[in-house]
Coordinates of C-alpha atoms in Angstrom, one line a residue:
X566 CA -52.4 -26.0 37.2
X567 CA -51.7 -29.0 35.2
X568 CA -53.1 -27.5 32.0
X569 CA -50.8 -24.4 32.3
X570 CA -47.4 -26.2 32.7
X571 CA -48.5 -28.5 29.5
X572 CA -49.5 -25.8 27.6
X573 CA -45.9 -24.0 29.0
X574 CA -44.4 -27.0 27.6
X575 CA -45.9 -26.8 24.2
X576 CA -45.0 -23.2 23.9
X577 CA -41.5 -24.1 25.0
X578 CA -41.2 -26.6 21.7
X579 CA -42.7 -24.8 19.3
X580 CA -40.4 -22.0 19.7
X581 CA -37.5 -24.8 19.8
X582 CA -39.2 -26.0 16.3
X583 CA -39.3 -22.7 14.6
X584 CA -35.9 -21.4 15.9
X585 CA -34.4 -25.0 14.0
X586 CA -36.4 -24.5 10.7
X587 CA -35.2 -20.3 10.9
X588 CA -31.5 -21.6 11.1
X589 CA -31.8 -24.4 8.7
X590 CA -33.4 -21.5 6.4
X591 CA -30.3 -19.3 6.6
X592 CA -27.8 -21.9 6.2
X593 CA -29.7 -23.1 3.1
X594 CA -29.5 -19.5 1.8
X595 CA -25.8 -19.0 2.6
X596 CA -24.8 -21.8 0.5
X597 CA -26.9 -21.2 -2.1
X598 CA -25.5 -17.7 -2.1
X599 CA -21.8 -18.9 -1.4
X600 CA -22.0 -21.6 -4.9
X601 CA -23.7 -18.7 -6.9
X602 CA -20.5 -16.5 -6.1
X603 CA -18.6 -19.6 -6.9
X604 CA -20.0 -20.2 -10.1
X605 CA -19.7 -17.1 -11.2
X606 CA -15.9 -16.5 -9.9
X607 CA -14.9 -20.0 -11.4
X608 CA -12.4 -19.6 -14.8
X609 CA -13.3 -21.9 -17.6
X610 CA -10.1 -23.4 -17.9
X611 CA -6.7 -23.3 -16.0
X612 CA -3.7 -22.2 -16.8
X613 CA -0.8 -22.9 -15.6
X614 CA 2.5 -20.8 -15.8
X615 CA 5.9 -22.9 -16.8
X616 CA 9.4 -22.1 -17.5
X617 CA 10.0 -23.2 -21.4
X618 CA 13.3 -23.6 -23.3
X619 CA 14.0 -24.4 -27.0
X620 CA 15.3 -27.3 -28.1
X621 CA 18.1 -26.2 -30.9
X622 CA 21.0 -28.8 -31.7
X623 CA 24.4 -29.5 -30.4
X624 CA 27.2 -31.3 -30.2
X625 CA 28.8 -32.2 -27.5
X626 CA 32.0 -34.4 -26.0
X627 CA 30.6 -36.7 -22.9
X628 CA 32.6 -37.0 -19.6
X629 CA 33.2 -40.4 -18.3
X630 CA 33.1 -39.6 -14.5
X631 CA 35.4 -42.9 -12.6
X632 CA 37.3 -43.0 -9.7
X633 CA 40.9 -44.3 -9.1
X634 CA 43.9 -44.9 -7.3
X635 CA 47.4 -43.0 -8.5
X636 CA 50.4 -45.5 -9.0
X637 CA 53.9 -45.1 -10.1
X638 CA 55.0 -47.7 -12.9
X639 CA 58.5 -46.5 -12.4
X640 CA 59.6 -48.0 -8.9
X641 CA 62.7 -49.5 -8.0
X642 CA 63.7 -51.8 -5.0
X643 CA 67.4 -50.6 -3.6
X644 CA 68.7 -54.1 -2.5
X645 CA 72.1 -55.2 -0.9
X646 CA 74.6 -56.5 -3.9
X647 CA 77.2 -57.7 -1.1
X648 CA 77.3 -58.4 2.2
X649 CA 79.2 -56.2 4.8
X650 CA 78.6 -53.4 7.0
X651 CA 77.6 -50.2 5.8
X652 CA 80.2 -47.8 6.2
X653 CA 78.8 -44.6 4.4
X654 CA 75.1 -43.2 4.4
X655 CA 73.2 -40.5 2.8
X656 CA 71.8 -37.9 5.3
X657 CA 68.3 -38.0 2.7
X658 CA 68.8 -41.4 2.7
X659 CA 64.9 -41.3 4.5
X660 CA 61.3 -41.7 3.6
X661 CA 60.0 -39.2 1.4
X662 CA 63.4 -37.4 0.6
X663 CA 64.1 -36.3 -2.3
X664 CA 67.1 -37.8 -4.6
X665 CA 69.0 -36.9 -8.2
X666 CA 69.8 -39.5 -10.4
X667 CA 73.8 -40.2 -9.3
X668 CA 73.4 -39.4 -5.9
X669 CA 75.5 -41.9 -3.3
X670 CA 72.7 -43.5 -1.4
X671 CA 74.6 -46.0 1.1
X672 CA 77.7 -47.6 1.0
X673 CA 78.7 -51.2 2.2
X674 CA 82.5 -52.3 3.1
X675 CA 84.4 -53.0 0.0
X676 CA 87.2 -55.2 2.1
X677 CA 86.2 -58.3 1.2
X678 CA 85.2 -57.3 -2.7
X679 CA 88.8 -55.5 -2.9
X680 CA 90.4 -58.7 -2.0
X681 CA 88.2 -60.3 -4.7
X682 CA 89.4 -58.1 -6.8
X683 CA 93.2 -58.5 -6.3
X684 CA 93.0 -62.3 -6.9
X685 CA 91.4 -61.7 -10.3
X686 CA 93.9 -59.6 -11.1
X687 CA 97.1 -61.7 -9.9
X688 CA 95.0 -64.8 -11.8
X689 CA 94.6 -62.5 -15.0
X690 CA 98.6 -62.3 -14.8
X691 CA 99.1 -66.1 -14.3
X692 CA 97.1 -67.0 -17.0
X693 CA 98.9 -64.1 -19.2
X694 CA 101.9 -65.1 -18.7
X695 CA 101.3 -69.0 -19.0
X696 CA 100.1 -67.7 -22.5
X697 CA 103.0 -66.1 -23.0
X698 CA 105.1 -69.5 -22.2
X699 CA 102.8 -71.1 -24.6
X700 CA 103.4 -68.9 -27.2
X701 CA 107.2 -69.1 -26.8
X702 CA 107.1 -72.6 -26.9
X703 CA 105.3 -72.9 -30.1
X704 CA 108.0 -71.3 -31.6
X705 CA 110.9 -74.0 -30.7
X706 CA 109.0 -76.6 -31.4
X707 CA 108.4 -75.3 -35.1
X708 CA 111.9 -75.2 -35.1
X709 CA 112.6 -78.5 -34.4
X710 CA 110.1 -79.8 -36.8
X711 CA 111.7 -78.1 -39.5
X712 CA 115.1 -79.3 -38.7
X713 CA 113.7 -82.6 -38.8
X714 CA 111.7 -82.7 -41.7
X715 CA 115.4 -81.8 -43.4
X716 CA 116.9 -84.8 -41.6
X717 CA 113.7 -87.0 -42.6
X718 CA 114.9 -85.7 -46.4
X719 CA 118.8 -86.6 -46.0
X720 CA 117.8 -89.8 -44.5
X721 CA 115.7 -90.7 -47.7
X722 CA 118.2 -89.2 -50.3
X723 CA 120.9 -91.5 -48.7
X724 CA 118.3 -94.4 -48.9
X725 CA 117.8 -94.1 -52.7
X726 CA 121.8 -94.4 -53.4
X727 CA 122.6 -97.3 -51.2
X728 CA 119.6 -98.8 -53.3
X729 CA 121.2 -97.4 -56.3
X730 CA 125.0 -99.3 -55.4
X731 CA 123.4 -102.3 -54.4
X732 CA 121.5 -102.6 -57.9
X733 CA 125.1 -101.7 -59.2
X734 CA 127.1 -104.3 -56.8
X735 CA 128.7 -101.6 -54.9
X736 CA 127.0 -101.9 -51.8
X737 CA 125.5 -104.3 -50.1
X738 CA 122.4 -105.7 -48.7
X739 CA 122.9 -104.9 -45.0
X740 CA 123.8 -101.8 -45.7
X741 CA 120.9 -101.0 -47.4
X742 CA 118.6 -102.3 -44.3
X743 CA 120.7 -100.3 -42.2
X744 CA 119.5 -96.4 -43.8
X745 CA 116.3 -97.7 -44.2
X746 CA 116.2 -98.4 -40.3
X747 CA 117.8 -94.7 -40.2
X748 CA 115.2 -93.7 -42.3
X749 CA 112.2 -94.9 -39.9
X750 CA 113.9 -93.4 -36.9
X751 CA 114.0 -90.1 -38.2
X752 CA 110.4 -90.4 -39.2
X753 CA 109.0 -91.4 -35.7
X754 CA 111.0 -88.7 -34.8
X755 CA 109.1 -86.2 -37.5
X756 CA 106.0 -87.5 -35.7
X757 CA 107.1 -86.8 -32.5
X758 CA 107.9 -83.2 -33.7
X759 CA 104.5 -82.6 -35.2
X760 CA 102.8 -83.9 -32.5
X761 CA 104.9 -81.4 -29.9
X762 CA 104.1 -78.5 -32.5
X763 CA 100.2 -79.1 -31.9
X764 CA 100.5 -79.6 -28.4
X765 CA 101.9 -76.2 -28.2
X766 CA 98.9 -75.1 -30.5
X767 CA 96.4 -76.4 -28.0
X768 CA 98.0 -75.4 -25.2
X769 CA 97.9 -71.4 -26.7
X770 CA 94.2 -72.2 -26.8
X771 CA 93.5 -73.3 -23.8
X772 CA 95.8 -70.3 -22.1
X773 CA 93.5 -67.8 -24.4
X774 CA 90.8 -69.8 -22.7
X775 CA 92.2 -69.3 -19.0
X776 CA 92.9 -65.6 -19.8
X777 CA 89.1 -65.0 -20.6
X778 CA 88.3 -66.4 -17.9
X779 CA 90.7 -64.6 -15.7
X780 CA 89.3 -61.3 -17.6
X781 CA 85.8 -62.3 -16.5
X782 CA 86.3 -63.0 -13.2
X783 CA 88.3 -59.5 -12.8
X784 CA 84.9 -57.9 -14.2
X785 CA 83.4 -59.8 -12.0
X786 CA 85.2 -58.8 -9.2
X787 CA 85.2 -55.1 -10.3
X788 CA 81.2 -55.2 -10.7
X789 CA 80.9 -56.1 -7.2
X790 CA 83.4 -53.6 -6.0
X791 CA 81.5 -51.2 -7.6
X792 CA 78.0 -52.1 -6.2
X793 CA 79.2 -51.9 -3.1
X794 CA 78.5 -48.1 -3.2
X795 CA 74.5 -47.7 -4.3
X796 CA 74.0 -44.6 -6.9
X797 CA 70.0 -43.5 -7.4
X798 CA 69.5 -45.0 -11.2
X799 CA 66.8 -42.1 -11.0
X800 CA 65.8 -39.3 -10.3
X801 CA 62.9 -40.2 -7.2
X802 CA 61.7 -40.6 -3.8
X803 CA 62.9 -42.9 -1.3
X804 CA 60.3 -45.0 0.4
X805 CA 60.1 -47.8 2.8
X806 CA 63.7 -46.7 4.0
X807 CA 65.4 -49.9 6.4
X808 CA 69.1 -48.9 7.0
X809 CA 71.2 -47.6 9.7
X810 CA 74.9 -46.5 9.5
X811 CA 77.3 -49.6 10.7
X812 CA 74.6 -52.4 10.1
X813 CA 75.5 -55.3 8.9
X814 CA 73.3 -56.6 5.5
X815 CA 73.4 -60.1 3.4
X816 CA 73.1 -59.9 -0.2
X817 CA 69.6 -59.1 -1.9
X818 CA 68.6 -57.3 1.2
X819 CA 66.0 -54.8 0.8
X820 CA 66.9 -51.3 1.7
X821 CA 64.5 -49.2 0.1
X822 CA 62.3 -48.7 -2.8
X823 CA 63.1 -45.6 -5.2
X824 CA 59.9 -43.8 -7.0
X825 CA 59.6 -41.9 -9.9
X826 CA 57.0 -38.9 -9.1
X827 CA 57.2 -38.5 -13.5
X828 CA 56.1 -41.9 -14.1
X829 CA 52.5 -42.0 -12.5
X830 CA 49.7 -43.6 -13.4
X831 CA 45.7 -44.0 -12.3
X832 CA 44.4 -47.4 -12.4
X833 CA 40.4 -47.3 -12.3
X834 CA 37.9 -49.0 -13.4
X835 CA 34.5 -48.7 -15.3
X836 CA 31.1 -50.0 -16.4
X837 CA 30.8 -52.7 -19.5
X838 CA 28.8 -50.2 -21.4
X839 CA 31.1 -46.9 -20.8
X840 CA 33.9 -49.0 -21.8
X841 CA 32.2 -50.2 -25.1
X842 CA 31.9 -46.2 -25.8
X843 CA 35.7 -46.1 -25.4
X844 CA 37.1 -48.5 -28.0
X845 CA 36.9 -47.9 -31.9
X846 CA 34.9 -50.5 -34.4
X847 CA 38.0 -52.7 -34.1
X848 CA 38.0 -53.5 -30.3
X849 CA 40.6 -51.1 -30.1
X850 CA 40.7 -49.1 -27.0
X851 CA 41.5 -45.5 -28.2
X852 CA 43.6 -43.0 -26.8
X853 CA 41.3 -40.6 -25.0
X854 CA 41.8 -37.5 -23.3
X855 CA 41.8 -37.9 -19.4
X856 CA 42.0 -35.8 -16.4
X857 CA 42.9 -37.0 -12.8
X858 CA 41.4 -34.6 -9.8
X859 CA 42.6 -34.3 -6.6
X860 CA 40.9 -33.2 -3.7
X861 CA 43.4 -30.9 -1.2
X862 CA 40.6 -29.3 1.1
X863 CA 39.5 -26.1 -0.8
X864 CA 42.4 -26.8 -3.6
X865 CA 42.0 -29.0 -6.3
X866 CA 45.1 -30.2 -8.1
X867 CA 43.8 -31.4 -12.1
X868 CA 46.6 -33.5 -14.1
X869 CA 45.8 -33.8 -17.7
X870 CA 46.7 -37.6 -19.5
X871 CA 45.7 -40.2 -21.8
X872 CA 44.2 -43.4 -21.4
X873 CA 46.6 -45.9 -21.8
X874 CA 46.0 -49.7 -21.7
X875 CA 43.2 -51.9 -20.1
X876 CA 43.7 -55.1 -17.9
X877 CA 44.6 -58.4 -19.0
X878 CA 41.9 -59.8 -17.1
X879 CA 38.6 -59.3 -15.4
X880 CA 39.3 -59.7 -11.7
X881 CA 36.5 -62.6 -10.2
X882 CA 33.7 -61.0 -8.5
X883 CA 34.3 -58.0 -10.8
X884 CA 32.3 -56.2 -13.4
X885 CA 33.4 -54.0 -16.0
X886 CA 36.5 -53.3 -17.0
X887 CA 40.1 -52.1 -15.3
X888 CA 41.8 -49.2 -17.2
X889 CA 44.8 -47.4 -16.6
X890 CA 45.8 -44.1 -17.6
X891 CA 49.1 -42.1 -18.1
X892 CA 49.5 -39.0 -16.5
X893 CA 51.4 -36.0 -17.3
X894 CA 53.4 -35.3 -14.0
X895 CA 57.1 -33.7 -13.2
X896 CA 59.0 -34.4 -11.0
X897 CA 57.8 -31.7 -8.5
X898 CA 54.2 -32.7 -8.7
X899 CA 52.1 -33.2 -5.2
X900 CA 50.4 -36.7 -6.6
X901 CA 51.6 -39.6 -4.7
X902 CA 51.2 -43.4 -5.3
X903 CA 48.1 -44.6 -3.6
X904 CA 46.0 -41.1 -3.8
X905 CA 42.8 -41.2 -4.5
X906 CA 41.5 -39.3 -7.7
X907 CA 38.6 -38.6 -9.6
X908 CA 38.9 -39.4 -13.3
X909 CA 37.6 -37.5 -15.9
X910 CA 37.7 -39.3 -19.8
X911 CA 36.7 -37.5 -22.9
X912 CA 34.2 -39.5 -25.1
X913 CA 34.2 -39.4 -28.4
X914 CA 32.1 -36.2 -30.0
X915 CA 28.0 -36.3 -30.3
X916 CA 26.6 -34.5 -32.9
X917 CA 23.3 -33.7 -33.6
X918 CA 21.9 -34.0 -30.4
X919 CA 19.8 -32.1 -27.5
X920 CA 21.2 -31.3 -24.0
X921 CA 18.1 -30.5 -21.3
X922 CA 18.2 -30.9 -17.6
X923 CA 17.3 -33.7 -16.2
X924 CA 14.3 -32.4 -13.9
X925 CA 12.6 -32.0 -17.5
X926 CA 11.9 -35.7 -18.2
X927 CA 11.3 -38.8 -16.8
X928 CA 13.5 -41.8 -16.5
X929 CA 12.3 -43.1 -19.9
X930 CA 13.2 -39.9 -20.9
X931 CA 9.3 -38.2 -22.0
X932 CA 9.6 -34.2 -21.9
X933 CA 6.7 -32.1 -22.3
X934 CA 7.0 -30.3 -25.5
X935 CA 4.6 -26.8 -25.9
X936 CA 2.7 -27.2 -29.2
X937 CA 0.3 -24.4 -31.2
X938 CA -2.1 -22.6 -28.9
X939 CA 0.2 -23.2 -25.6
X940 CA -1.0 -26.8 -25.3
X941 CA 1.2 -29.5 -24.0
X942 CA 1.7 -32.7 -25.8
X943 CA 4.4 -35.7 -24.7
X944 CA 7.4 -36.5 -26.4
X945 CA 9.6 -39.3 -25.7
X946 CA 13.3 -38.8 -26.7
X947 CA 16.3 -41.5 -26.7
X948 CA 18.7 -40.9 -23.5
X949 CA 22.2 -41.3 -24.4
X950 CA 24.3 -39.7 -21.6
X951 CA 23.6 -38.4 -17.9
X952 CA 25.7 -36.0 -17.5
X953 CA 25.3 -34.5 -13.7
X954 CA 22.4 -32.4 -13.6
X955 CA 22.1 -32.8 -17.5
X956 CA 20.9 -35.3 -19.8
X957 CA 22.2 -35.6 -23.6
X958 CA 18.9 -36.8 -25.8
X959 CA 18.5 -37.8 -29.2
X960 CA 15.4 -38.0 -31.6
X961 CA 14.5 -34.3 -29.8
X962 CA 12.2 -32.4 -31.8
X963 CA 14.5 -29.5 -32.5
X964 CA 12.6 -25.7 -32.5
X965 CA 10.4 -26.7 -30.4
X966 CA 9.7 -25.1 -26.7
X967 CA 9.7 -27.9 -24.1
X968 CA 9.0 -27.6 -20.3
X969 CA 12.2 -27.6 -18.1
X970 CA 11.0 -28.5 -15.1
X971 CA 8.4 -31.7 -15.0
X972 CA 6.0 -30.4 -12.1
X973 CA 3.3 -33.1 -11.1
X974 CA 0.5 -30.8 -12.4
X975 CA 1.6 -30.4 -15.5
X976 CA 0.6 -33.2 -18.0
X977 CA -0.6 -33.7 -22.0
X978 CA -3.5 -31.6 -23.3
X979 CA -2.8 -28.8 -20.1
X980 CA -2.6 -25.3 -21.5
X981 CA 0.2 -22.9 -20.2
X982 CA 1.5 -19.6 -20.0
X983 CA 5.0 -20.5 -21.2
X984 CA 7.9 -18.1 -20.0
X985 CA 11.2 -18.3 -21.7
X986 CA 14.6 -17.6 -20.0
X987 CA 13.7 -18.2 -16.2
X988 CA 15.6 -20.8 -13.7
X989 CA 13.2 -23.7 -13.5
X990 CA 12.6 -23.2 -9.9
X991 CA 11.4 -19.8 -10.2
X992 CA 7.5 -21.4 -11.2
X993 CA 5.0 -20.3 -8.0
X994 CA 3.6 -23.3 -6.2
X995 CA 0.5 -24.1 -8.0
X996 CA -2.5 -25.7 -6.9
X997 CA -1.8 -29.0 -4.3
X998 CA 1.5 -27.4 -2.9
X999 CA 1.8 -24.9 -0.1
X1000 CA 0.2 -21.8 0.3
X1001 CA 2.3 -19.3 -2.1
X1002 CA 4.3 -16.2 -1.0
X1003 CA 2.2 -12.9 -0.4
X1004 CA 5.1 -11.2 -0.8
X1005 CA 5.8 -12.9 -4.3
X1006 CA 3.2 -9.9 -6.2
X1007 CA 5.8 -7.3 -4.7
X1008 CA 9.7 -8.9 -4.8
X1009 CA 8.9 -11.4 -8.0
X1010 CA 6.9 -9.3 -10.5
X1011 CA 9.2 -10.4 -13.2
X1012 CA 8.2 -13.3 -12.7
X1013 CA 4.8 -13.8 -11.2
X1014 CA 1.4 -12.6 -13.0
X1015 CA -0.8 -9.9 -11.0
X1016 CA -4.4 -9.2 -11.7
X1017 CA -7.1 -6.6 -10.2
X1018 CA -10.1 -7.8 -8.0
X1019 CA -13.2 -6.5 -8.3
X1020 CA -14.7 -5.4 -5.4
X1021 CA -17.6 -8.6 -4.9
X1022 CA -14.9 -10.7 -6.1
X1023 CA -12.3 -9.5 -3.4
X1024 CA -15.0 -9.3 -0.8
X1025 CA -15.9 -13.0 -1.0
X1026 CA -12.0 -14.1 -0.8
X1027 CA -11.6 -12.6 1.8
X1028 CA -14.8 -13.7 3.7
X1029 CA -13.8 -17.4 2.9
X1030 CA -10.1 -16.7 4.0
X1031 CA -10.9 -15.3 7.1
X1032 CA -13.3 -17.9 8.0
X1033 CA -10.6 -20.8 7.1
X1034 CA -8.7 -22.4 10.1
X1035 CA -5.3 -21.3 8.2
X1036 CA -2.9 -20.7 11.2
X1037 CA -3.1 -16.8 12.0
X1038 CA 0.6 -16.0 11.2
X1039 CA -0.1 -17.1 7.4
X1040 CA -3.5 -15.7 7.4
X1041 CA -2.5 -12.0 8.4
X1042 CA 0.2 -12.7 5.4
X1043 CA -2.1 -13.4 2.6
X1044 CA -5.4 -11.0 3.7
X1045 CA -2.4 -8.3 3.6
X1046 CA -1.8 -9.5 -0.2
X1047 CA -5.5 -9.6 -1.0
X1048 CA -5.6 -5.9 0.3
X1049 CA -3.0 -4.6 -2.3
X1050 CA -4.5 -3.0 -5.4
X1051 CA -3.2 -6.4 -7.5
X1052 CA -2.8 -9.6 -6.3
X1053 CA -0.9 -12.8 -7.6
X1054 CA -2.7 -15.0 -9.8
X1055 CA -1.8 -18.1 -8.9
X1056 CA -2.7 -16.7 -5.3
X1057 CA -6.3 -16.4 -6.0
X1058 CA -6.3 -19.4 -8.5
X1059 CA -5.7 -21.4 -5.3
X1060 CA -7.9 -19.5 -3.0
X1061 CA -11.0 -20.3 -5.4
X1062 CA -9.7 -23.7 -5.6
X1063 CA -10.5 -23.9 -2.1
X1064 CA -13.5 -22.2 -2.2
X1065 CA -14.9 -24.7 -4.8
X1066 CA -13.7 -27.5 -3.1
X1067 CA -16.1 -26.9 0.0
X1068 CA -18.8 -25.1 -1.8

């Protein structure tokens, strides 16, 4: 009994022995089967498809892209010339309301500024007529320096002949002293006379003097008469509006502040290397074209300009430089002070260079550039502009093709099937991306290369696909594309991949 189960057990693991070494067997020959079919399915080199352009020169006009605020340099402060009440008021005398140049804005009571002006005016007559006196007195006095300047002659003629008798012993000696005392009074008096006369004079001049001043102060008193009744100086819009009919204001009050809607301006600021690209070999800044964008929702509002002046200074904490920029507005534009714009300046004009997108090179700007045979070769080129999804290079290789979209499997020394005039995101996903589109041989032959299977060749892809733990949604996708009489290229390309991969 003890015999038969041992030699039960024996039997037992010898048939576990040879069952091992039969499976071993067939999974040898499955793989050596499975990397023949590889072997002989593997291409000798890949090829990858890529979208290709040619680099031909340009020229072309950068676009400084800033952003700014919109101010008015034109805006006036409506202050209080007098003080008073105000008796008269606009009915658009409010914020945002629209005013001509001329209009009556407010008006304060002219009582007391009238009675200012009445006692320049009864002062300007004084001082006229005090003028008048002067000048009327001038005249007599003249008069009576004349007559006695003729006196002052008599009085010496009669002097000389008593002289003349006395010599002669007609006349004596006390009668001599006495016309010669005559003679002295009627001199002080001549004195007396010519100092009246210039008296007078200066009296005229000071009179002129006081009538000036009388004329000045009736100006005076006319100006502020006349400012009591504020005019717009412009045409505007009123802002920051602080009155109410029957209050009472002090002089150099504010009231309001007056804007001119023609006179805007953006003030923005920029980099210290895009401003270097906007001043000549002088330092001079020149006088680009500009354009200020507003955002209203789906409506954009573009104002055309021209860049005007920079700062005086560079703020602290600030880099760059400020700039501002003249706009071309009317008065009915929809721009206000303190918008928000986006503003566009015209550089000066690039010649000779290459404009690519940017998905074709790197940031140290290398492109791949497609040489004889369809080879790729590197190429780096001189960025001088980003210009949104562009980049302006220099030092391009012009008439070459070069690749316009950088994929990571691309590289130097990689042969391609280069096709010209596509979008650059048309290429199919290539090897280490998804799994492609099935549906890509049937909507995208324009695009995408088919080829025919053979039927051993076909067989096996299928085999492998089906055994693969792809989820079942995708599977059923691409074993319907490996059904169809051609298949995508890059499709099996992948699926071979794999198969290489785990043979």
């Amino acid at each position: 009994m003890r015999f038969l189960l041992r030699g039960l057990i024996g039997l037992g693991l010898f048939a576990v022995m040879v069952a091992a070494i039969g499976y071993g067997a067939w999974e040898l020959r499955t793989a050596l089967e499975t990397r023949d079919v590889a072997g002989r399915m593997r291409p000798d080199e890949r090829v990858y498809a890529a979208n290709v352009a040619r680099l031909d020169p340009v020229s072309v006009q950068p676009t400084i892209v800033a952003y700014g605020q919109v101010r008015s340099w034109r805006t006036l402060q409506i202050r209080a010339t007098s003080q008073g009440p105000l008796v008269a008021m606009a009915d658009k005398f409010r914020d945002g309301a629209a005013v001509k140049a001329g209009d009556l804005l407010v008006r304060i009571d002219p009582s007391d500024a009238q009675a200012k002006l009445f006692d320049a005016q009864a002062a300007l007559a004084d001082a006229q007529a005090e003028k008048a006196e002067a000048e009327e007195a001038i005249g007599s006095a003249e008069q009576e320096l004349e007559a006695t300047r003729q006196q002052v002659d008599l009085r010496t003629q009669a002097f000389n002949r008593q002289k003349q008798l006395m010599e002669k012993g007609y006349s004596t000696m006390a009668q001599v002293e006495q016309e010669q005392l005559s003679l002295a009074s009627i001199q002080q008096t001549l004195s007396n006379r010519q100092q009246a006369v210039i008296t007078a004079r200066k009296r005229i001049e000071r009179m002129e003097f006081a009538v000036r001043r009388a004329e000045i102060a009736l100006a005076e008193a006319e100006r502020v008469l006349a400012e009591t009744t504020l005019l717009a100086p412009f045409d505007g819009l009123l802002d920051n509006v602080d009155a109410t009919l029957g209050r009472r204001v002090s002089p150099n009050e504010a009231l309001a502040e007056l804007i001119d809607p023609s006179a805007l301006e953006v003030r923005f600021t920029v980099s210290t290397a895009q401003f270097s690209r906007l001043i000549d070999a002088d330092g001079r800044l020149l006088s680009a074209a500009v354009s200020a964008t507003l955002q209203l929702g789906e409506r954009v509002v573009k104002v055309p300009g021209r860049l005007d002046r920079a700062a005086a200074v560079v703020g602290e904490g600030e880099a760059g430089r400020t700039l501002f920029a003249s706009l071309e507005t009317s008065g009915d534009t929809v721009l206000r002070p303190g918008d928000f714009v986006t503003v566009s300046i015209a550089e000066p004009r690039l010649d000779n260079v290459a404009r690519i997108p940017a998905a074709a090179a790197t940031e140290d700007g290398r492109i791949l550039v497609v040489e004889e045979g369809d080879r790729l070769s590197e190429v780096t080129l001189r960025i001088l502009r980003r210009q949104g999804d562009d980049l302006i290079v220099a030092g391009a290789p012009f008439g070459m093709d070069y690749v316009t979209q950088r994929q990571p499997q691309l590289g130097a020394g990689l042969k391609v099937r280069p096709r010209r005039n596509e979008p650059a995101d048309a290429a199919p996903a290539l090897a280490g991306g998804r799994a492609p589109d099935p549906r890509a041989g049937q909507e995208g032959q324009e695009t995408v290369e088919l080829v025919s299977l053979d039927p051993e060749r076909r067989a096996a892809l299928i085999a492998r696909l089906t055994e693969s733990r792809m989820p079942e949604d995708r599977k059923v996708r691409l074993l319907e594309a490996l059904n169809q009489p051609e298949v995508s290229r890059s499709l099996v390309e992948r699926l071979e991949a794999g198969i290489g991969r785990r043979g």
